[in-house]
């Protein structure tokens, strides 16, 4: 046997000790269950079926990161691939961060979720004085305010120049369509108010609070407050939308600088894994120095994961989705709550121009799954999430790609049928009652503000004064109804524009309604009540 020098033997012992420490600090991830042995091929199949340029997935089980992977390309015309650290807009998955921020402040005694909003923001107003007086901080999180689905979203969707404060102050004119705490109706705007409550109670900007109290402690170093905070060289995906619901094209990168608490964050599955681990550990985590810490109390997490607002349960659109129908469904504080195969889920989805995502937790099994995608079809993240859930919950091997593909096909066919019904009801060969110049004017809605209609080159053009993307051409439909075809075709939000005339033949009011049932609910055109702004010097 050859002898070994002391220095070499010492180095070998040191190297062995380092390996031993690394093994103790980061035990090998458990083997994937049988249903996930072909997971890479399955996700690629999902990508192809739903025409998604990029997908990233992470799975956390029993405190360990089982899987962190990217699939596809960050941008279709470039070679860089999606990986575990590629940033996507997580959109409404931001809401759980806003809820957690309020829980941190509640644990510190700086507020209570039972506080009235006006106790923190004395200027706060809703359209009804009773709702203004009785609105509690918890109500901001639970979608039971009496606002309609997506009410007020045009104040920041698809991007406006209003400030967070201006958006919140305009709530006083956003109409209520339901009773206070009477029914579930998803909104975003009240999370912007929650953001302002956090700033008032903490004495910090919401961006700084998130960074110093959540992101940095959890080691979420890559996560960005919104797209404005993205840095040159960031590993970030480009989102894609199907213009006119058909042709895939890049969606412009947008920022919700005015309602970031509802959906601003960009993150990666690598960073989101740390968020999942903390959530599954009841708010506890280990800091960079190896010391146990707690982000929020177990009591607060229990409240976040308790139903505040019951949600209606709809029947599946196709028979193959019957196993997904829950026995219970409700909204807590920033989380949706339901069951799947007999286990409680805490989950949420996010939608953004060109990107959709889902975060799912199974507390009983210490299981967490996050799926981020760079397209707008929810079937992709649903199919991936359910394959992972079935693998850990002993569910049967199911072709969720086919099931959600069938649901997509049915939705598109329904949209086509809806358009055919509009065409069948259209009166042929009608003309507008007025000369085009008579429709051109500045119109004002009480909560949104100004919408301008101008005559240019013998055609009418519509422009939402505070929304750069909402510019398009009015095409005559019938009588005094037009359709606005937006220049930005990726919006998929063309709308009927109906002019009501007075007895004297002047425009009295303009109403709008989305043409397609597949248009995102955040285009709440139907809530607008546009009336002409009197010309200066006029009567």
Coordinates of C-alpha atoms in Angstrom, one line a residue:
X1 CA 0.0 0.0 0.0
X2 CA 1.3 3.4 -0.9
X3 CA 1.5 5.9 1.9
X4 CA -0.4 9.2 1.9
X5 CA 1.2 12.5 3.0
X6 CA -0.2 14.2 6.1
X7 CA -1.3 17.3 4.1
X8 CA -3.2 15.1 1.6
X9 CA -4.8 13.0 4.3
X10 CA -5.8 16.3 6.2
X11 CA -7.4 17.7 3.0
X12 CA -9.2 14.4 2.4
X13 CA -10.6 14.4 5.9
X14 CA -11.7 18.1 5.6
X15 CA -13.4 17.3 2.2
X16 CA -15.1 14.4 3.7
X17 CA -16.3 16.5 6.7
X18 CA -17.7 19.1 4.3
X19 CA -19.6 16.5 2.3
X20 CA -21.0 15.1 5.6
X21 CA -22.1 18.6 6.6
X22 CA -23.8 19.2 3.3
X23 CA -25.5 15.8 3.5
X24 CA -26.9 16.8 7.0
X25 CA -27.9 20.2 5.8
X26 CA -29.6 19.1 2.6
X27 CA -30.7 15.5 2.6
X28 CA -31.4 14.0 -0.8
X29 CA -34.8 14.6 -2.1
X30 CA -37.1 11.6 -1.9
X31 CA -37.7 9.7 -5.1
X32 CA -40.7 10.8 -7.2
X33 CA -43.8 8.6 -6.9
X34 CA -44.6 6.2 -9.7
X35 CA -47.1 8.5 -11.5
X36 CA -44.4 11.2 -11.8
X37 CA -41.6 9.0 -13.3
X38 CA -42.7 10.2 -16.7
X39 CA -43.5 13.7 -15.5
X40 CA -41.1 15.5 -17.9
X41 CA -42.8 13.9 -20.9
X42 CA -46.2 14.6 -19.4
X43 CA -45.5 18.4 -18.9
X44 CA -44.1 18.6 -22.4
X45 CA -47.4 17.0 -23.7
X46 CA -49.3 19.7 -21.8
X47 CA -47.2 22.4 -23.3
X48 CA -47.9 21.1 -26.8
X49 CA -51.6 20.6 -26.3
X50 CA -52.2 24.1 -24.9
X51 CA -49.6 25.9 -27.0
X52 CA -47.7 27.2 -23.9
X53 CA -44.1 28.5 -24.6
X54 CA -42.8 27.9 -21.1
X55 CA -43.8 26.2 -17.9
X56 CA -42.0 25.9 -14.5
X57 CA -43.0 23.5 -11.8
X58 CA -42.0 22.9 -8.2
X59 CA -43.2 20.3 -5.7
X60 CA -42.5 20.4 -2.0
X61 CA -43.1 17.4 0.2
X62 CA -42.5 17.0 3.9
X63 CA -40.3 20.1 4.0
X64 CA -38.1 19.1 1.1
X65 CA -38.0 20.3 -2.5
X66 CA -38.8 17.2 -4.5
X67 CA -38.8 18.9 -7.9
X68 CA -37.9 22.2 -9.4
X69 CA -37.9 22.3 -13.2
X70 CA -38.5 24.4 -16.2
X71 CA -39.9 23.4 -19.6
X72 CA -39.8 25.2 -22.9
X73 CA -38.4 28.6 -23.8
X74 CA -38.4 31.9 -22.0
X75 CA -39.1 33.6 -25.3
X76 CA -40.0 31.9 -28.5
X77 CA -37.6 33.6 -30.8
X78 CA -34.6 33.1 -28.5
X79 CA -32.8 29.9 -27.3
X80 CA -32.8 30.5 -23.5
X81 CA -34.7 27.8 -21.8
X82 CA -37.1 28.1 -18.8
X83 CA -35.5 26.9 -15.6
X84 CA -36.4 26.8 -11.9
X85 CA -35.3 30.4 -11.5
X86 CA -37.1 31.9 -14.4
X87 CA -39.4 34.7 -13.3
X88 CA -43.1 34.8 -14.2
X89 CA -45.9 37.1 -13.1
X90 CA -47.7 35.2 -10.3
X91 CA -50.6 37.7 -10.5
X92 CA -53.3 37.0 -8.0
X93 CA -51.1 34.5 -6.1
X94 CA -49.8 37.8 -4.7
X95 CA -53.0 38.0 -2.6
X96 CA -51.7 35.4 -0.2
X97 CA -48.6 37.6 0.4
X98 CA -50.9 40.6 1.2
X99 CA -52.9 38.5 3.6
X100 CA -49.7 37.2 5.3
X101 CA -48.6 40.8 5.7
X102 CA -51.8 41.7 7.5
X103 CA -51.3 38.6 9.7
X104 CA -47.8 39.7 10.6
X105 CA -49.1 43.1 11.7
X106 CA -51.9 41.5 13.6
X107 CA -49.5 39.3 15.5
X108 CA -47.6 42.4 16.4
X109 CA -50.7 44.1 17.7
X110 CA -50.6 46.9 15.1
X111 CA -54.0 46.0 13.7
X112 CA -56.8 43.4 14.0
X113 CA -58.5 41.8 11.1
X114 CA -61.7 42.9 12.8
X115 CA -60.8 46.6 12.7
X116 CA -62.9 48.8 10.6
X117 CA -61.1 50.0 7.5
X118 CA -62.0 53.6 8.3
X119 CA -60.2 53.3 11.6
X120 CA -56.9 53.0 9.6
X121 CA -57.9 54.9 6.5
X122 CA -60.4 57.7 7.6
X123 CA -61.0 58.8 4.0
X124 CA -62.1 55.3 2.8
X125 CA -65.5 55.3 1.1
X126 CA -67.7 52.7 -0.6
X127 CA -70.8 53.6 -2.7
X128 CA -73.0 52.8 0.3
X129 CA -72.5 54.6 3.7
X130 CA -73.4 51.4 5.7
X131 CA -70.7 49.4 3.8
X132 CA -68.2 52.2 4.4
X133 CA -68.9 52.1 8.1
X134 CA -69.0 48.4 8.6
X135 CA -66.2 47.2 6.2
X136 CA -63.6 45.4 8.2
X137 CA -60.0 44.6 7.3
X138 CA -60.9 41.0 6.8
X139 CA -63.6 42.0 4.3
X140 CA -60.9 43.4 2.1
X141 CA -59.6 39.9 1.6
X142 CA -62.7 37.8 1.3
X143 CA -64.6 39.0 -1.8
X144 CA -67.9 39.7 -0.1
X145 CA -68.2 43.5 -0.2
X146 CA -71.2 43.7 -2.5
X147 CA -69.0 44.7 -5.5
X148 CA -69.7 42.8 -8.7
X149 CA -67.2 40.4 -10.3
X150 CA -64.1 42.4 -11.2
X151 CA -65.8 45.7 -10.4
X152 CA -63.4 48.6 -10.7
X153 CA -60.7 46.6 -12.5
X154 CA -60.5 49.0 -15.4
X155 CA -59.0 51.5 -13.0
X156 CA -55.7 49.5 -13.3
X157 CA -56.4 46.8 -16.0
X158 CA -54.8 46.6 -18.5
X159 CA -52.7 49.3 -17.0
X160 CA -53.5 52.9 -16.1
X161 CA -51.8 56.0 -14.8
X162 CA -53.8 56.2 -11.6
X163 CA -52.0 56.0 -8.3
X164 CA -52.8 53.4 -5.7
X165 CA -54.5 56.1 -3.6
X166 CA -56.5 57.4 -6.5
X167 CA -57.8 53.9 -7.4
X168 CA -58.9 53.4 -3.8
X169 CA -60.5 56.8 -3.5
X170 CA -62.5 56.1 -6.7
X171 CA -64.2 53.2 -5.0
X172 CA -66.8 55.6 -3.7
X173 CA -68.3 55.7 -7.2
X174 CA -67.9 52.0 -8.2
X175 CA -71.4 50.6 -8.1
X176 CA -72.4 47.8 -5.7
X177 CA -74.4 45.0 -7.4
X178 CA -74.9 42.8 -4.4
X179 CA -75.5 42.9 -0.6
X180 CA -72.7 43.4 1.8
X181 CA -71.4 40.0 2.9
X182 CA -74.3 38.5 1.1
X183 CA -72.5 36.6 -1.7
X184 CA -69.1 35.8 -3.2
X185 CA -67.9 38.0 -6.1
X186 CA -64.2 38.1 -6.8
X187 CA -62.5 41.6 -6.9
X188 CA -59.0 43.0 -7.0
X189 CA -59.5 46.6 -6.0
X190 CA -60.0 45.9 -2.3
X191 CA -56.5 44.3 -2.1
X192 CA -55.2 47.7 -3.2
X193 CA -57.0 49.1 -0.1
X194 CA -55.4 46.3 2.0
X195 CA -52.0 47.4 0.7
X196 CA -52.7 50.9 2.0
X197 CA -53.8 49.6 5.4
X198 CA -50.4 47.7 5.6
X199 CA -48.5 50.9 4.7
X200 CA -50.5 52.9 7.3
X201 CA -50.0 50.3 10.1
X202 CA -46.4 49.5 9.4
X203 CA -45.1 53.0 8.5
X204 CA -43.4 51.5 5.4
X205 CA -44.2 51.3 1.7
X206 CA -45.8 48.0 0.8
X207 CA -42.8 47.1 -1.4
X208 CA -40.3 47.6 1.5
X209 CA -42.6 45.7 3.9
X210 CA -42.7 42.7 1.5
X211 CA -39.0 42.7 0.9
X212 CA -37.9 43.1 4.5
X213 CA -40.6 41.1 6.3
X214 CA -41.3 38.2 3.9
X215 CA -39.0 37.9 0.8
X216 CA -35.6 38.4 2.4
X217 CA -36.3 36.3 5.5
X218 CA -37.5 33.4 3.3
X219 CA -34.5 33.8 0.9
X220 CA -36.8 34.8 -2.0
X221 CA -34.0 36.9 -3.5
X222 CA -35.1 36.7 -7.1
X223 CA -38.7 37.8 -6.5
X224 CA -39.6 41.3 -7.8
X225 CA -42.3 43.6 -6.6
X226 CA -43.7 44.1 -10.1
X227 CA -42.4 44.3 -13.6
X228 CA -41.1 47.8 -13.0
X229 CA -38.7 46.2 -10.5
X230 CA -37.2 43.8 -13.0
X231 CA -33.5 44.3 -13.6
X232 CA -31.4 44.1 -16.7
X233 CA -30.3 40.5 -17.1
X234 CA -33.1 39.1 -15.0
X235 CA -34.1 35.5 -16.0
X236 CA -37.7 36.4 -16.9
X237 CA -40.2 34.8 -19.2
X238 CA -42.2 36.6 -21.9
X239 CA -45.9 36.1 -21.7
X240 CA -48.0 35.1 -24.7
X241 CA -51.6 35.5 -25.6
X242 CA -53.7 34.3 -28.5
X243 CA -54.8 37.4 -30.4
X244 CA -58.5 37.1 -31.4
X245 CA -58.3 33.8 -29.4
X246 CA -56.4 32.2 -32.3
X247 CA -52.9 33.5 -33.0
X248 CA -50.1 33.3 -30.4
X249 CA -48.2 36.5 -29.9
X250 CA -46.2 38.2 -27.1
X251 CA -48.2 40.2 -24.6
X252 CA -46.6 43.5 -23.5
X253 CA -45.0 43.3 -20.1
X254 CA -47.2 45.2 -17.7
X255 CA -47.0 46.5 -14.1
X256 CA -49.8 47.0 -11.5
X257 CA -47.9 49.7 -9.8
X258 CA -51.2 51.0 -8.5
X259 CA -52.7 47.8 -7.1
X260 CA -49.6 45.6 -6.5
X261 CA -51.2 44.1 -3.5
X262 CA -53.7 42.3 -5.7
X263 CA -51.3 40.9 -8.2
X264 CA -48.0 42.5 -8.8
X265 CA -45.3 40.0 -7.9
X266 CA -42.9 38.3 -10.3
X267 CA -41.4 35.1 -8.9
X268 CA -39.8 31.8 -9.8
X269 CA -40.7 28.2 -8.7
X270 CA -37.3 28.2 -6.9
X271 CA -38.4 31.2 -4.7
X272 CA -42.0 30.0 -4.4
X273 CA -40.7 26.7 -3.0
X274 CA -39.5 28.6 0.1
X275 CA -43.0 30.2 0.4
X276 CA -44.6 26.8 0.2
X277 CA -42.3 25.2 2.8
X278 CA -43.1 28.0 5.2
X279 CA -46.8 27.8 4.6
X280 CA -46.8 24.0 5.1
X281 CA -44.8 24.4 8.3
X282 CA -47.5 26.7 9.8
X283 CA -45.7 29.9 9.4
X284 CA -42.3 28.7 10.6
X285 CA -39.1 28.7 8.7
X286 CA -35.3 28.5 9.3
X287 CA -33.3 31.6 8.6
X288 CA -30.0 31.9 6.8
X289 CA -28.1 31.2 10.0
X290 CA -30.0 28.0 10.7
X291 CA -32.1 29.5 13.5
X292 CA -35.8 28.6 13.7
X293 CA -38.1 31.6 13.0
X294 CA -41.8 32.3 12.6
X295 CA -43.3 34.6 9.9
X296 CA -46.8 34.6 11.5
X297 CA -48.6 32.6 14.2
X298 CA -50.2 29.3 13.7
X299 CA -53.4 30.9 14.9
X300 CA -53.3 33.4 12.1
X301 CA -52.6 30.7 9.5
X302 CA -55.6 28.8 10.7
X303 CA -57.7 31.9 10.1
X304 CA -56.2 32.5 6.6
X305 CA -57.2 28.9 5.8
X306 CA -60.7 29.1 7.2
X307 CA -63.7 29.9 5.0
X308 CA -65.0 33.4 5.3
X309 CA -67.1 33.5 2.2
X310 CA -68.8 30.4 0.8
X311 CA -68.5 30.0 -3.0
X312 CA -71.0 28.4 -5.4
X313 CA -70.0 25.0 -6.8
X314 CA -70.5 24.7 -10.5
X315 CA -71.0 21.5 -12.4
X316 CA -68.0 20.4 -14.5
X317 CA -68.1 21.6 -18.1
X318 CA -67.2 18.1 -19.4
X319 CA -67.8 14.7 -17.8
X320 CA -64.1 13.9 -17.5
X321 CA -63.7 16.7 -15.0
X322 CA -66.3 15.2 -12.6
X323 CA -63.5 14.1 -10.1
X324 CA -62.4 17.7 -9.7
X325 CA -65.8 18.9 -8.4
X326 CA -65.3 19.7 -4.7
X327 CA -67.7 18.9 -1.9
X328 CA -67.0 22.3 -0.3
X329 CA -65.6 25.5 -1.7
X330 CA -65.0 28.9 -0.1
X331 CA -62.6 31.8 0.2
X332 CA -60.6 32.5 3.3
X333 CA -58.1 35.3 3.7
X334 CA -56.2 35.3 0.4
X335 CA -56.7 31.6 -0.3
X336 CA -59.4 29.5 -1.9
X337 CA -60.3 26.4 0.1
X338 CA -61.8 23.2 -1.1
X339 CA -61.3 19.4 -1.1
X340 CA -59.9 16.9 -3.6
X341 CA -60.1 13.2 -3.1
X342 CA -61.0 13.7 0.5
X343 CA -58.2 16.1 1.4
X344 CA -58.5 19.8 2.2
X345 CA -56.7 22.1 -0.3
X346 CA -55.6 25.7 0.2
X347 CA -54.9 27.1 -3.2
X348 CA -55.1 30.0 -5.6
X349 CA -54.7 30.9 -9.2
X350 CA -53.3 33.9 -11.0
X351 CA -54.0 35.5 -14.3
X352 CA -52.0 38.1 -16.1
X353 CA -51.6 39.3 -19.7
X354 CA -49.8 36.3 -21.2
X355 CA -49.3 34.4 -17.9
X356 CA -51.4 32.2 -15.7
X357 CA -50.4 30.1 -12.6
X358 CA -51.6 28.0 -9.7
X359 CA -50.3 27.4 -6.2
X360 CA -51.8 24.4 -4.3
X361 CA -51.2 23.2 -0.7
X362 CA -52.4 19.9 0.9
X363 CA -51.7 20.7 4.5
X364 CA -52.5 17.2 5.8
X365 CA -49.8 15.7 3.5
X366 CA -47.3 18.5 3.8
X367 CA -47.5 18.8 0.0
X368 CA -47.2 21.9 -2.1
X369 CA -47.2 22.4 -5.9
X370 CA -46.6 25.6 -7.9
X371 CA -47.1 25.8 -11.7
X372 CA -46.1 29.0 -13.6
X373 CA -46.9 29.3 -17.3
X374 CA -46.3 31.9 -20.0
X375 CA -49.7 31.6 -21.7
X376 CA -53.2 32.4 -20.8
X377 CA -54.9 29.0 -20.8
X378 CA -55.7 27.6 -17.3
X379 CA -56.0 24.1 -18.6
X380 CA -52.2 23.8 -18.7
X381 CA -51.6 24.5 -15.0
X382 CA -54.7 22.5 -14.0
X383 CA -53.5 19.4 -15.9
X384 CA -50.0 19.6 -14.4
X385 CA -51.3 20.3 -10.8
X386 CA -53.8 17.4 -10.9
X387 CA -51.2 14.9 -12.2
X388 CA -49.0 15.8 -9.2
X389 CA -51.8 15.7 -6.7
X390 CA -52.9 12.3 -7.9
X391 CA -49.4 11.0 -7.6
X392 CA -49.3 11.8 -3.9
X393 CA -52.9 11.2 -3.0
X394 CA -53.2 7.8 -4.6
X395 CA -55.5 9.0 -7.3
X396 CA -56.0 6.9 -10.5
X397 CA -53.8 7.7 -13.4
X398 CA -55.9 10.2 -15.4
X399 CA -55.3 11.9 -18.7
X400 CA -56.0 15.5 -17.4
X401 CA -54.5 16.9 -20.5
X402 CA -57.3 15.4 -22.6
X403 CA -59.9 16.3 -20.0
X404 CA -58.9 20.0 -19.9
X405 CA -58.4 20.0 -23.6
X406 CA -62.0 18.9 -24.1
X407 CA -63.1 21.7 -21.8
X408 CA -61.1 24.2 -23.8
X409 CA -62.6 23.0 -27.1
X410 CA -66.1 23.2 -25.6
X411 CA -65.4 26.8 -24.3
X412 CA -64.2 27.9 -27.8
X413 CA -67.2 26.3 -29.5
X414 CA -69.5 28.0 -27.0
X415 CA -67.9 31.3 -27.9
X416 CA -68.3 30.7 -31.6
X417 CA -72.0 29.8 -31.0
X418 CA -72.4 33.0 -29.0
X419 CA -71.0 35.1 -31.9
X420 CA -73.3 33.3 -34.3
X421 CA -76.3 34.2 -32.1
X422 CA -75.2 37.9 -32.2
X423 CA -75.0 37.7 -36.0
X424 CA -78.4 36.1 -36.3
X425 CA -80.0 38.8 -34.2
X426 CA -78.3 41.6 -36.1
X427 CA -80.6 43.7 -38.2
X428 CA -79.2 43.9 -41.7
X429 CA -78.5 47.1 -43.7
X430 CA -79.2 49.6 -40.8
X431 CA -77.5 52.9 -40.6
X432 CA -76.5 55.1 -37.5
X433 CA -79.2 57.6 -36.6
X434 CA -76.6 60.4 -36.5
X435 CA -73.7 61.6 -38.6
X436 CA -70.5 60.1 -37.3
X437 CA -69.3 63.5 -36.1
X438 CA -72.3 63.6 -33.7
X439 CA -71.0 60.6 -31.8
X440 CA -67.6 62.1 -31.3
X441 CA -67.2 63.6 -27.9
X442 CA -65.5 63.2 -24.5
X443 CA -67.6 61.0 -22.3
X444 CA -67.2 60.6 -18.5
X445 CA -67.9 57.7 -16.2
X446 CA -68.2 58.5 -12.4
X447 CA -65.6 56.0 -11.3
X448 CA -63.3 55.5 -14.4
X449 CA -63.1 59.0 -15.8
X450 CA -62.9 60.1 -19.4
X451 CA -63.3 58.1 -22.5
X452 CA -62.8 60.0 -25.8
X453 CA -64.4 59.2 -29.1
X454 CA -62.9 61.1 -32.1
X455 CA -63.6 61.1 -35.8
X456 CA -60.4 60.4 -37.8
X457 CA -60.3 59.8 -41.5
X458 CA -64.0 59.2 -41.8
X459 CA -64.0 56.6 -38.9
X460 CA -64.6 56.8 -35.2
X461 CA -61.8 56.0 -32.7
X462 CA -62.3 55.3 -29.0
X463 CA -59.6 56.0 -26.4
X464 CA -59.7 55.4 -22.6
X465 CA -58.0 58.5 -21.4
X466 CA -56.2 56.8 -18.4
X467 CA -55.5 53.4 -20.1
X468 CA -52.8 53.4 -22.8
X469 CA -53.7 50.0 -24.2
X470 CA -57.4 50.7 -24.7
X471 CA -57.4 52.4 -28.1
X472 CA -59.4 51.1 -31.0
X473 CA -61.7 51.7 -33.9
X474 CA -65.5 51.8 -33.7
X475 CA -67.1 49.6 -36.4
X476 CA -70.9 50.0 -37.0
X477 CA -72.9 47.0 -35.9
X478 CA -76.6 48.0 -36.1
X479 CA -78.7 51.1 -35.5
X480 CA -76.8 53.1 -32.9
X481 CA -74.6 50.2 -31.8
X482 CA -71.0 49.8 -32.7
X483 CA -68.2 47.3 -31.8
X484 CA -64.8 48.7 -30.6
X485 CA -62.0 46.6 -32.1
X486 CA -58.9 47.4 -30.0
X487 CA -55.7 48.0 -31.8
X488 CA -53.9 45.6 -29.3
X489 CA -55.5 42.4 -30.5
X490 CA -53.9 40.3 -27.7
X491 CA -56.4 42.0 -25.3
X492 CA -59.2 39.7 -26.6
X493 CA -61.7 42.3 -25.3
X494 CA -63.6 43.8 -28.2
X495 CA -66.9 45.3 -26.9
X496 CA -70.3 46.4 -28.1
X497 CA -70.7 50.2 -27.7
X498 CA -74.3 51.3 -27.5
X499 CA -75.4 54.9 -27.8
X500 CA -78.7 56.0 -26.3
X501 CA -80.2 59.1 -27.8
X502 CA -82.4 61.8 -26.3
X503 CA -85.7 62.9 -27.7
X504 CA -83.9 65.7 -29.5
X505 CA -81.4 63.2 -31.2
X506 CA -78.4 63.9 -29.0
X507 CA -76.3 61.2 -27.3
X508 CA -77.5 60.9 -23.8
X509 CA -75.5 57.8 -22.6
X510 CA -73.1 55.2 -23.8
X511 CA -73.0 51.6 -22.5
X512 CA -70.5 48.9 -23.2
X513 CA -70.5 45.1 -23.0
X514 CA -67.8 42.5 -24.0
X515 CA -68.5 40.7 -27.3
X516 CA -67.0 37.4 -26.3
X517 CA -67.9 35.4 -23.2
X518 CA -64.2 34.4 -23.0
X519 CA -63.1 38.0 -22.4
X520 CA -61.4 38.3 -19.0
X521 CA -63.8 39.5 -16.4
X522 CA -61.4 42.3 -15.4
X523 CA -62.6 44.2 -18.5
X524 CA -65.7 45.4 -16.6
X525 CA -67.1 47.5 -19.4
X526 CA -70.6 46.7 -18.3
X527 CA -70.2 48.8 -15.2
X528 CA -69.5 52.0 -17.1
X529 CA -72.1 54.7 -17.4
X530 CA -70.7 57.1 -19.9
X531 CA -72.3 60.5 -20.4
X532 CA -71.2 63.4 -22.6
X533 CA -69.0 66.0 -21.1
X534 CA -70.5 69.5 -21.9
X535 CA -68.3 71.5 -24.2
X536 CA -66.5 74.4 -22.5
X537 CA -68.7 77.4 -22.8
X538 CA -71.7 75.3 -23.6
X539 CA -75.0 75.1 -21.6

